[in-house]
PDB file of C-alpha atoms in Angstrom:
ATOM      1  CA  MET P 909      49.302  26.328 -12.916  1.00 46.00           C
ATOM      2  CA  LYS P 910      45.558  26.090 -13.560  1.00 47.00           C
ATOM      3  CA  ASN P 911      43.168  28.592 -12.109  1.00 48.00           C
ATOM      4  CA  PHE P 912      40.873  26.696  -9.716  1.00 47.00           C
ATOM      5  CA  ALA P 913      37.785  28.594 -10.905  1.00 48.00           C
ATOM      6  CA  SER P 914      38.306  27.366 -14.466  1.00 46.00           C
ATOM      7  CA  PHE P 915      38.778  23.718 -13.442  1.00 45.00           C
ATOM      8  CA  LYS P 916      36.197  21.312 -14.910  1.00 45.00           C
ATOM      9  CA  ASN P 917      35.811  17.659 -14.029  1.00 46.00           C
ATOM     10  CA  ASN P 918      35.625  16.063 -17.466  1.00 44.00           C
ATOM     11  CA  ASN P 919      34.368  12.779 -16.040  1.00 44.00           C
ATOM     12  CA  LEU P 920      31.083  14.325 -14.862  1.00 47.00           C
ATOM     13  CA  THR P 921      30.580  17.239 -17.236  1.00 39.00           C
ATOM     14  CA  GLY P 922      28.173  16.450 -20.027  1.00 38.00           C
ATOM     15  CA  LYS P 923      27.547  12.935 -18.793  1.00 43.00           C
ATOM     16  CA  SER P 924      23.920  11.935 -19.089  1.00 44.00           C
ATOM     17  CA  PHE P 925      22.114   9.734 -16.622  1.00 47.00           C
ATOM     18  CA  PRO P 926      18.811   7.881 -17.000  1.00 49.00           C
ATOM     19  CA  GLY P 927      15.822  10.183 -16.759  1.00 46.00           C
ATOM     20  CA  ASN P 928      17.961  13.306 -17.270  1.00 46.00           C
ATOM     21  CA  THR P 929      18.312  13.720 -13.531  1.00 49.00           C
ATOM     22  CA  SER P 930      21.256  15.343 -11.894  1.00 77.00           C
ATOM     23  CA  LEU P 931      23.639  13.977  -9.318  1.00 86.00           C
ATOM     24  CA  ILE P 932      23.238  14.941  -5.684  1.00 89.00           C
ATOM     25  CA  SER P 933      26.448  15.753  -3.881  1.00 89.00           C
ATOM     26  CA  VAL P 934      26.870  14.843  -0.215  1.00 91.00           C
ATOM     27  CA  GLN P 935      29.777  15.239   2.167  1.00 89.00           C
ATOM     28  CA  SER P 936      31.000  12.151   3.976  1.00 87.00           C
ATOM     29  CA  MET P 937      34.169  11.901   6.056  1.00 88.00           C
ATOM     30  CA  GLY P 938      35.783  14.863   4.329  1.00 89.00           C
ATOM     31  CA  ARG P 939      34.990  13.632   0.816  1.00 92.00           C
ATOM     32  CA  THR P 940      32.334  14.641  -1.669  1.00 92.00           C
ATOM     33  CA  ILE P 941      30.205  11.766  -2.912  1.00 91.00           C
ATOM     34  CA  PHE P 942      27.857  12.045  -5.870  1.00 93.00           C
ATOM     35  CA  LEU P 943      24.645  10.014  -5.563  1.00 91.00           C
ATOM     36  CA  THR P 944      22.522   9.061  -8.540  1.00 91.00           C
ATOM     37  CA  PRO P 945      18.767   9.097  -7.875  1.00 90.00           C
ATOM     38  CA  ASP P 946      18.444   5.356  -8.528  1.00 89.00           C
ATOM     39  CA  VAL P 947      20.402   4.510  -5.348  1.00 92.00           C
ATOM     40  CA  ILE P 948      18.245   6.739  -3.104  1.00 93.00           C
ATOM     41  CA  THR P 949      15.402   4.915  -1.326  1.00 94.00           C
ATOM     42  CA  PHE P 950      13.870   7.915   0.449  1.00 95.00           C
ATOM     43  CA  LEU P 951      14.593  11.367   1.820  1.00 95.00           C
ATOM     44  CA  GLU P 952      13.567  12.749   5.204  1.00 95.00           C
ATOM     45  CA  GLY P 953      13.374  16.504   5.673  1.00 95.00           C
ATOM     46  CA  GLU P 954      13.979  18.349   8.928  1.00 94.00           C
ATOM     47  CA  GLY P 955      13.769  22.105   8.388  1.00 92.00           C
ATOM     48  CA  ASN P 956      16.617  23.267   6.152  1.00 94.00           C
ATOM     49  CA  TYR P 957      18.328  19.866   6.331  1.00 95.00           C
ATOM     50  CA  THR P 958      17.555  16.567   4.637  1.00 95.00           C
ATOM     51  CA  PHE P 959      18.616  13.022   5.439  1.00 96.00           C
ATOM     52  CA  ILE P 960      19.199  10.908   2.319  1.00 95.00           C
ATOM     53  CA  TYR P 961      18.853   7.126   2.728  1.00 95.00           C
ATOM     54  CA  THR P 962      20.427   4.845   0.123  1.00 93.00           C
ATOM     55  CA  ASN P 963      19.825   1.255  -0.938  1.00 92.00           C
ATOM     56  CA  THR P 964      23.108   0.252   0.729  1.00 90.00           C
ATOM     57  CA  GLY P 965      21.753   1.296   4.131  1.00 90.00           C
ATOM     58  CA  LYS P 966      23.790   4.504   4.395  1.00 92.00           C
ATOM     59  CA  LYS P 967      22.359   7.781   5.649  1.00 94.00           C
ATOM     60  CA  TYR P 968      23.704  11.179   4.577  1.00 94.00           C
ATOM     61  CA  LEU P 969      22.851  14.661   5.858  1.00 94.00           C
ATOM     62  CA  VAL P 970      22.749  17.581   3.407  1.00 94.00           C
ATOM     63  CA  SER P 971      22.005  21.234   4.081  1.00 94.00           C
ATOM     64  CA  LYS P 972      19.257  21.527   1.473  1.00 93.00           C
ATOM     65  CA  THR P 973      15.502  21.541   1.885  1.00 94.00           C
ATOM     66  CA  LEU P 974      13.391  18.600   0.824  1.00 93.00           C
ATOM     67  CA  LYS P 975      11.628  20.844  -1.699  1.00 92.00           C
ATOM     68  CA  SER P 976      14.852  21.876  -3.432  1.00 92.00           C
ATOM     69  CA  LEU P 977      15.998  18.250  -3.670  1.00 92.00           C
ATOM     70  CA  SER P 978      12.615  17.102  -4.995  1.00 89.00           C
ATOM     71  CA  GLU P 979      12.992  19.516  -7.905  1.00 89.00           C
ATOM     72  CA  GLN P 980      16.281  17.792  -8.830  1.00 87.00           C
ATOM     73  CA  LEU P 981      14.901  14.259  -8.692  1.00 88.00           C
ATOM     74  CA  SER P 982      12.958  12.275 -11.294  1.00 79.00           C
ATOM     75  CA  SER P 983       9.236  11.668 -11.398  1.00 79.00           C
ATOM     76  CA  ASN P 984       9.431   8.285  -9.642  1.00 86.00           C
ATOM     77  CA  PHE P 985      10.017  10.169  -6.370  1.00 90.00           C
ATOM     78  CA  VAL P 986       6.709  10.788  -4.621  1.00 90.00           C
ATOM     79  CA  ARG P 987       6.081  13.338  -1.873  1.00 92.00           C
ATOM     80  CA  VAL P 988       4.085  11.237   0.618  1.00 93.00           C
ATOM     81  CA  HIS P 989       4.336  13.517   3.632  1.00 93.00           C
ATOM     82  CA  LYS P 990       5.568  16.972   4.571  1.00 93.00           C
ATOM     83  CA  SER P 991       8.778  15.333   5.756  1.00 94.00           C
ATOM     84  CA  TYR P 992       9.188  12.397   3.330  1.00 95.00           C
ATOM     85  CA  LEU P 993       9.999  11.923  -0.331  1.00 95.00           C
ATOM     86  CA  VAL P 994       9.989   8.254  -1.416  1.00 94.00           C
ATOM     87  CA  ASN P 995      11.473   6.525  -4.448  1.00 92.00           C
ATOM     88  CA  SER P 996       8.538   4.427  -5.697  1.00 88.00           C
ATOM     89  CA  ASP P 997      10.953   1.815  -7.085  1.00 89.00           C
ATOM     90  CA  TYR P 998      11.728   0.726  -3.513  1.00 92.00           C
ATOM     91  CA  VAL P 999       8.158   0.470  -2.165  1.00 89.00           C
ATOM     92  CA  VAL P1000       7.363  -3.185  -1.459  1.00 90.00           C
ATOM     93  CA  GLU P1001       4.195  -3.034   0.639  1.00 87.00           C
ATOM     94  CA  ARG P1002       1.425  -0.729   1.818  1.00 85.00           C
ATOM     95  CA  LEU P1003       0.202  -1.143   5.386  1.00 85.00           C
ATOM     96  CA  ASP P1004      -2.558   0.209   7.660  1.00 83.00           C
ATOM     97  CA  GLU P1005      -5.013   1.228   4.930  1.00 80.00           C
ATOM     98  CA  ASP P1006      -2.216   2.849   2.898  1.00 78.00           C
ATOM     99  CA  ARG P1007      -1.029   5.018   5.845  1.00 87.00           C
ATOM    100  CA  LEU P1008       2.405   3.322   5.894  1.00 90.00           C
ATOM    101  CA  LEU P1009       4.743   2.390   3.071  1.00 91.00           C
ATOM    102  CA  LYS P1010       7.247  -0.383   3.682  1.00 91.00           C
ATOM    103  CA  LEU P1011      10.450  -0.012   1.691  1.00 91.00           C
ATOM    104  CA  SER P1012      12.844  -2.696   0.484  1.00 89.00           C
ATOM    105  CA  CYS P1013      15.449  -1.517   3.013  1.00 87.00           C
ATOM    106  CA  GLY P1014      13.057  -2.420   5.857  1.00 88.00           C
ATOM    107  CA  LYS P1015      12.152   1.159   6.808  1.00 90.00           C
ATOM    108  CA  GLU P1016       8.538   2.264   7.103  1.00 91.00           C
ATOM    109  CA  VAL P1017       7.446   5.734   5.998  1.00 92.00           C
ATOM    110  CA  MET P1018       4.240   7.458   7.103  1.00 92.00           C
ATOM    111  CA  VAL P1019       1.830   8.802   4.475  1.00 92.00           C
ATOM    112  CA  SER P1020      -0.075  11.956   5.450  1.00 92.00           C
ATOM    113  CA  ARG P1021      -3.879  11.931   5.518  1.00 91.00           C
ATOM    114  CA  ARG P1022      -4.085  14.459   2.696  1.00 92.00           C
ATOM    115  CA  LYS P1023      -1.779  12.458   0.427  1.00 89.00           C
ATOM    116  CA  ILE P1024      -3.328   8.975   0.792  1.00 89.00           C
ATOM    117  CA  LYS P1025      -5.532   9.181  -2.319  1.00 89.00           C
ATOM    118  CA  GLU P1026      -2.774  10.681  -4.469  1.00 86.00           C
ATOM    119  CA  VAL P1027      -0.153   8.162  -3.321  1.00 85.00           C
ATOM    120  CA  THR P1028      -2.547   5.225  -3.764  1.00 85.00           C
ATOM    121  CA  PHE P1029      -3.408   6.397  -7.289  1.00 86.00           C
ATOM    122  CA  LEU P1030       0.240   6.866  -8.249  1.00 81.00           C
ATOM    123  CA  LEU P1031       1.317   3.479  -6.908  1.00 79.00           C
ATOM    124  CA  ASP P1032      -1.668   1.641  -8.421  1.00 79.00           C
ATOM    125  CA  HIS P1033      -1.174   3.192 -11.847  1.00 71.00           C
ATOM    126  CA  SER P1034       2.561   2.834 -12.094  1.00 65.00           C
ATOM    127  CA  ASN P1035       4.269  -0.261 -13.447  1.00 50.00           C
ATOM    128  CA  LEU P1036       4.554  -1.455  -9.867  1.00 47.00           C
ATOM    129  CA  ARG P1037       1.967  -3.823  -8.604  1.00 47.00           C
ATOM    130  CA  ILE P1038       2.134  -3.669  -4.833  1.00 48.00           C
ATOM    131  CA  SER P1039       0.334  -6.128  -2.624  1.00 48.00           C
ATOM    132  CA  ALA P1040      -1.863  -4.461  -0.055  1.00 44.00           C
TER     133      ALA P1040
END
């Protein structure tokens, strides 16, 4: 019988993903699901908990802070607000003088006053060309 502490999942160990980012594990209906960063549209932080929204329309709750998750994610995730981290690949439109970002899933995310210039610069100078 194998010792549980020495058990390794060979399917995930050593597997590389684009951008050298790690998988994020979430619990859903008693199962552990591993999300790759490319399926995450945005994250919404509430204290020590974070809601993760995916491109399939699903919403997961994890007991990690937004800051700790942002350190795991690639550079195409932009902190646009104290409570929001957005995947720039899913931004389709900027509204209200860049105060709102509309995402491909239909959700709208608020940009804080202090982050408007930074977010505008990042979105204008990325490979994305977003209509204003």
